[in-house]
Short mmCIF file of C-alpha atoms in Angstrom, two decimals:
data_model
loop_
_atom_site.label_atom_id
_atom_site.label_comp_id
_atom_site.label_asym_id
_atom_site.label_seq_id
_atom_site.Cartn_x
_atom_site.Cartn_y
_atom_site.Cartn_z
CA UNK A 614 -19.40 -22.52 3.17
CA UNK A 615 -19.16 -21.41 -0.43
CA UNK A 616 -18.34 -17.82 -1.31
CA UNK A 617 -21.06 -15.44 -2.41
CA UNK A 618 -20.19 -12.24 -4.25
CA UNK A 619 -23.41 -10.56 -3.07
CA UNK A 620 -22.75 -11.53 0.56
CA UNK A 621 -19.17 -10.23 0.39
CA UNK A 622 -20.32 -6.95 -1.15
CA UNK A 623 -22.95 -6.45 1.54
CA UNK A 624 -20.78 -7.06 4.59
CA UNK A 625 -20.01 -4.03 6.78
CA UNK A 626 -16.35 -3.35 5.81
CA UNK A 627 -17.04 -3.49 2.07
CA UNK A 628 -20.16 -1.36 2.51
CA UNK A 629 -17.99 1.31 4.18
CA UNK A 630 -15.47 1.10 1.32
CA UNK A 631 -18.21 1.42 -1.31
CA UNK A 632 -19.65 4.41 0.57
CA UNK A 633 -16.24 6.07 0.52
CA UNK A 634 -16.06 5.58 -3.26
CA UNK A 635 -19.61 6.93 -3.65
CA UNK A 636 -18.59 10.14 -1.81
CA UNK A 637 -16.04 11.02 -4.52
CA UNK A 638 -18.49 12.77 -6.89
CA UNK A 639 -20.02 14.57 -3.89
CA UNK A 640 -16.87 16.42 -2.82
CA UNK A 641 -15.88 16.92 -6.46
CA UNK A 642 -19.20 18.62 -7.18
CA UNK A 643 -18.82 21.02 -4.25
CA UNK A 644 -15.16 21.67 -5.11
CA UNK A 645 -15.96 22.55 -8.71
CA UNK A 646 -18.37 25.37 -7.74
CA UNK A 647 -15.67 27.34 -5.88
CA UNK A 648 -17.47 29.28 -3.18
CA UNK A 649 -16.65 29.54 0.51
CA UNK A 650 -19.62 27.42 1.54
CA UNK A 651 -19.13 24.83 -1.19
CA UNK A 652 -15.41 24.61 -0.49
CA UNK A 653 -16.06 24.12 3.21
CA UNK A 654 -18.56 21.30 2.51
CA UNK A 655 -16.12 19.67 0.07
CA UNK A 656 -13.40 19.89 2.71
CA UNK A 657 -15.58 18.23 5.37
CA UNK A 658 -16.76 15.45 3.04
CA UNK A 659 -13.21 14.69 1.90
CA UNK A 660 -11.87 14.79 5.47
CA UNK A 661 -14.47 12.25 6.59
CA UNK A 662 -13.81 10.10 3.53
CA UNK A 663 -10.06 10.15 4.10
CA UNK A 664 -10.20 9.76 7.87
CA UNK A 665 -12.31 6.60 7.61
CA UNK A 666 -9.57 4.94 5.56
CA UNK A 667 -8.58 2.76 8.52
CA UNK A 668 -12.16 1.90 9.54
CA UNK A 669 -13.05 -0.66 6.89
CA UNK A 670 -9.78 -2.59 7.26
CA UNK A 671 -9.93 -2.52 11.07
CA UNK A 672 -13.54 -3.74 11.09
CA UNK A 673 -12.78 -6.52 8.60
CA UNK A 674 -9.94 -7.83 10.77
CA UNK A 675 -11.84 -7.45 14.05
CA UNK A 676 -14.99 -9.20 12.82
CA UNK A 677 -13.10 -11.72 10.66
CA UNK A 678 -14.76 -10.37 7.51
CA UNK A 679 -11.69 -10.18 5.29
CA UNK A 680 -12.75 -10.98 1.73
CA UNK A 681 -11.15 -11.14 -1.69
CA UNK A 682 -13.32 -8.31 -3.00
CA UNK A 683 -12.40 -6.25 0.07
CA UNK A 684 -8.69 -6.70 -0.60
CA UNK A 685 -9.36 -5.28 -4.07
CA UNK A 686 -11.74 -2.46 -3.11
CA UNK A 687 -9.86 -0.98 -0.14
CA UNK A 688 -6.64 0.10 -1.94
CA UNK A 689 -8.69 1.00 -5.01
CA UNK A 690 -10.85 3.38 -2.96
CA UNK A 691 -7.79 5.06 -1.44
CA UNK A 692 -6.24 5.71 -4.84
CA UNK A 693 -9.47 6.86 -6.47
CA UNK A 694 -10.20 9.36 -3.69
CA UNK A 695 -6.72 10.91 -3.80
CA UNK A 696 -6.38 10.95 -7.59
CA UNK A 697 -9.86 12.39 -8.17
CA UNK A 698 -9.22 15.21 -5.71
CA UNK A 699 -5.78 16.03 -7.15
CA UNK A 700 -7.00 16.05 -10.76
CA UNK A 701 -9.82 18.42 -9.83
CA UNK A 702 -7.37 20.67 -7.96
CA UNK A 703 -5.13 20.78 -11.04
CA UNK A 704 -8.16 21.74 -13.13
CA UNK A 705 -8.89 24.59 -10.71
CA UNK A 706 -5.25 25.76 -10.76
CA UNK A 707 -4.59 25.06 -7.08
CA UNK A 708 -1.98 22.34 -7.66
CA UNK A 709 0.81 22.10 -10.24
CA UNK A 710 0.37 19.31 -12.77
CA UNK A 711 3.90 17.93 -12.21
CA UNK A 712 3.06 17.18 -8.57
CA UNK A 713 0.12 15.01 -9.60
CA UNK A 714 2.25 13.29 -12.25
CA UNK A 715 4.85 12.36 -9.63
CA UNK A 716 2.18 11.09 -7.22
CA UNK A 717 0.47 9.01 -9.92
CA UNK A 718 3.78 7.62 -11.18
CA UNK A 719 4.70 6.60 -7.65
CA UNK A 720 1.39 4.76 -7.18
CA UNK A 721 1.74 2.90 -10.49
CA UNK A 722 5.34 1.90 -9.76
CA UNK A 723 4.68 0.64 -6.24
CA UNK A 724 1.52 -1.20 -7.32
CA UNK A 725 3.42 -2.87 -10.16
CA UNK A 726 6.29 -3.92 -7.91
CA UNK A 727 3.87 -5.24 -5.29
CA UNK A 728 2.05 -7.30 -7.94
CA UNK A 729 5.29 -8.83 -9.21
CA UNK A 730 6.46 -9.57 -5.66
CA UNK A 731 3.17 -11.31 -4.84
CA UNK A 732 3.42 -13.41 -8.01
CA UNK A 733 6.83 -14.57 -6.76
CA UNK A 734 5.42 -15.38 -3.33
CA UNK A 735 7.26 -12.48 -1.67
CA UNK A 736 5.67 -10.08 0.81
CA UNK A 737 7.38 -6.68 1.19
CA UNK A 738 6.19 -4.91 4.33
CA UNK A 739 5.19 -1.27 4.04
CA UNK A 740 7.38 1.14 6.00
CA UNK A 741 6.49 4.12 8.15
CA UNK A 742 7.28 6.43 5.22
CA UNK A 743 4.13 5.28 3.42
CA UNK A 744 2.00 6.00 6.49
CA UNK A 745 3.51 9.49 6.80
CA UNK A 746 2.82 10.03 3.11
CA UNK A 747 -0.83 9.10 3.51
CA UNK A 748 -1.33 11.31 6.58
CA UNK A 749 0.23 14.40 4.98
CA UNK A 750 -1.61 13.70 1.73
CA UNK A 751 -5.02 13.63 3.38
CA UNK A 752 -4.23 16.79 5.39
CA UNK A 753 -2.88 18.67 2.36
CA UNK A 754 -5.86 17.89 0.13
CA UNK A 755 -8.24 18.84 2.95
CA UNK A 756 -6.67 22.31 3.20
CA UNK A 757 -6.48 22.70 -0.58
CA UNK A 758 -10.20 21.95 -0.85
CA UNK A 759 -10.87 24.51 1.90
CA UNK A 760 -8.85 26.94 -0.26
CA UNK A 761 -9.84 30.33 1.12
CA UNK A 762 -8.33 32.50 3.85
CA UNK A 763 -10.15 32.27 7.17
CA UNK A 764 -9.64 34.60 10.15
CA UNK A 765 -8.79 32.68 13.32
CA UNK A 766 -9.67 34.60 16.45
CA UNK A 767 -8.62 32.56 19.49
CA UNK A 768 -8.58 33.67 23.12
CA UNK A 769 -4.86 34.45 23.25
CA UNK A 770 -4.08 35.11 19.60
CA UNK A 771 -5.60 35.78 16.20
CA UNK A 772 -4.37 35.32 12.64
CA UNK A 773 -5.50 34.72 9.09
CA UNK A 774 -5.31 31.08 7.99
CA UNK A 775 -4.45 30.78 4.30
CA UNK A 776 -5.78 27.26 3.71
CA UNK A 777 -4.44 27.05 0.17
CA UNK A 778 -0.87 27.93 1.24
CA UNK A 779 -0.94 25.48 4.15
CA UNK A 780 -2.28 22.76 1.86
CA UNK A 781 0.44 23.43 -0.72
CA UNK A 782 3.24 23.06 1.85
CA UNK A 783 1.69 19.91 3.28
CA UNK A 784 1.40 18.50 -0.23
CA UNK A 785 5.12 19.08 -0.85
CA UNK A 786 5.90 17.28 2.42
CA UNK A 787 3.69 14.37 1.37
CA UNK A 788 5.45 14.37 -2.01
CA UNK A 789 8.80 13.96 -0.23
CA UNK A 790 7.49 10.96 1.69
CA UNK A 791 5.94 9.58 -1.51
CA UNK A 792 9.29 9.51 -3.30
CA UNK A 793 11.13 8.26 -0.20
CA UNK A 794 8.70 5.41 0.38
CA UNK A 795 8.86 4.44 -3.30
CA UNK A 796 12.66 4.27 -3.16
CA UNK A 797 12.51 2.20 0.04
CA UNK A 798 10.01 -0.16 -1.54
CA UNK A 799 12.11 -0.47 -4.68
CA UNK A 800 15.26 -1.33 -2.73
CA UNK A 801 13.28 -3.84 -0.67
CA UNK A 802 11.98 -5.38 -3.88
CA UNK A 803 15.47 -5.70 -5.35
CA UNK A 804 16.77 -7.22 -2.11
CA UNK A 805 13.93 -9.73 -1.87
CA UNK A 806 13.72 -10.76 -5.52
CA UNK A 807 17.32 -10.67 -6.79
CA UNK A 808 19.73 -10.89 -3.86
CA UNK A 809 18.04 -13.21 -1.38
CA UNK A 810 17.34 -15.99 -3.93
CA UNK A 811 21.01 -15.94 -4.96
CA UNK A 812 22.07 -16.63 -1.39
CA UNK A 813 19.38 -19.26 -1.00
CA UNK A 814 20.45 -20.94 -4.25
CA UNK A 815 24.02 -21.07 -2.97
CA UNK A 816 22.93 -22.68 0.25
CA UNK A 817 20.66 -25.06 -1.64
CA UNK A 818 23.51 -26.10 -3.92
CA UNK A 819 25.76 -26.68 -0.90
CA UNK A 820 23.04 -28.67 0.83
CA UNK A 821 22.39 -30.62 -2.36
CA UNK A 822 26.10 -31.40 -2.70
CA UNK A 823 26.18 -32.61 0.89
CA UNK A 824 23.12 -34.76 0.31
CA UNK A 825 24.59 -36.19 -2.88
CA UNK A 826 27.90 -36.94 -1.15
CA UNK A 827 26.12 -38.57 1.75
CA UNK A 828 23.98 -40.59 -0.62
CA UNK A 829 27.07 -41.75 -2.52
CA UNK A 830 28.77 -42.80 0.70
CA UNK A 831 25.64 -44.66 1.82
CA UNK A 832 25.43 -46.46 -1.53
CA UNK A 833 29.11 -47.38 -1.35
CA UNK A 834 28.69 -48.69 2.19
CA UNK A 835 25.64 -50.66 1.12
CA UNK A 836 27.52 -52.17 -1.82
CA UNK A 837 30.45 -53.11 0.43
CA UNK A 838 28.08 -54.68 2.92
CA UNK A 839 26.40 -56.70 0.17
CA UNK A 840 29.80 -57.93 -1.05
CA UNK A 841 30.79 -58.99 2.48
CA UNK A 842 27.50 -60.80 2.89
CA UNK A 843 28.03 -62.62 -0.41
CA UNK A 844 31.55 -63.75 0.61
CA UNK A 845 30.34 -64.92 4.00
CA UNK A 846 27.52 -66.88 2.40
CA UNK A 847 29.91 -68.50 -0.07
CA UNK A 848 32.31 -69.49 2.68
CA UNK A 849 29.53 -71.06 4.70
CA UNK A 850 28.56 -73.48 1.89
CA UNK A 851 30.29 -76.89 1.87
CA UNK A 852 32.92 -77.30 -0.79
CA UNK A 853 32.32 -79.60 -3.73
CA UNK A 854 34.68 -82.46 -4.62
#
């Protein structure tokens, strides 16, 4: 069955991904107005948007609805959601600009390396560091969008929750995992692209030498056999007077 762009766009996983992208201006609008109610709504919308990150990919694999456009949209949605939130938080003075620069640089570097690796037919598996980075990133931005201090009065204890401070510390933890995962990916890229082919080339040359030597021996044996056959044939003919 031929591919249809409209059919791929309208399947359930891609519809979820497009909905996640469409929610970006919603939580940005509520974040920009900076009130307790608006910040709480922005926090909830972003939390739902970030928490459903796994849903579209899981549904696509379960229902066998993996598409080319889905492979493009899913990572794009993740990056757009995070970058949009961080840029708005920088604008509001809740996050330092250098943190966002490091996060964006990491995403560009890893995406570039992954593209080059794919063009070479190499797949570099993502490590646990990247998953930790994503989890802490979603949690940190959720608290930073919540922003204000909220009194927590539980049955056995009570305290004031400074959402902005908690979000800032979680963001620094996610930044650590961002840099760590980028370094791990870079070393994996170097290993796969530059070191492994050298070893494979060495083995290929050795195998090629063995094949060439075997071929030469086979040709020599064939030539010797032909010569023996020619002498035997000549001896079998009656001599001429």
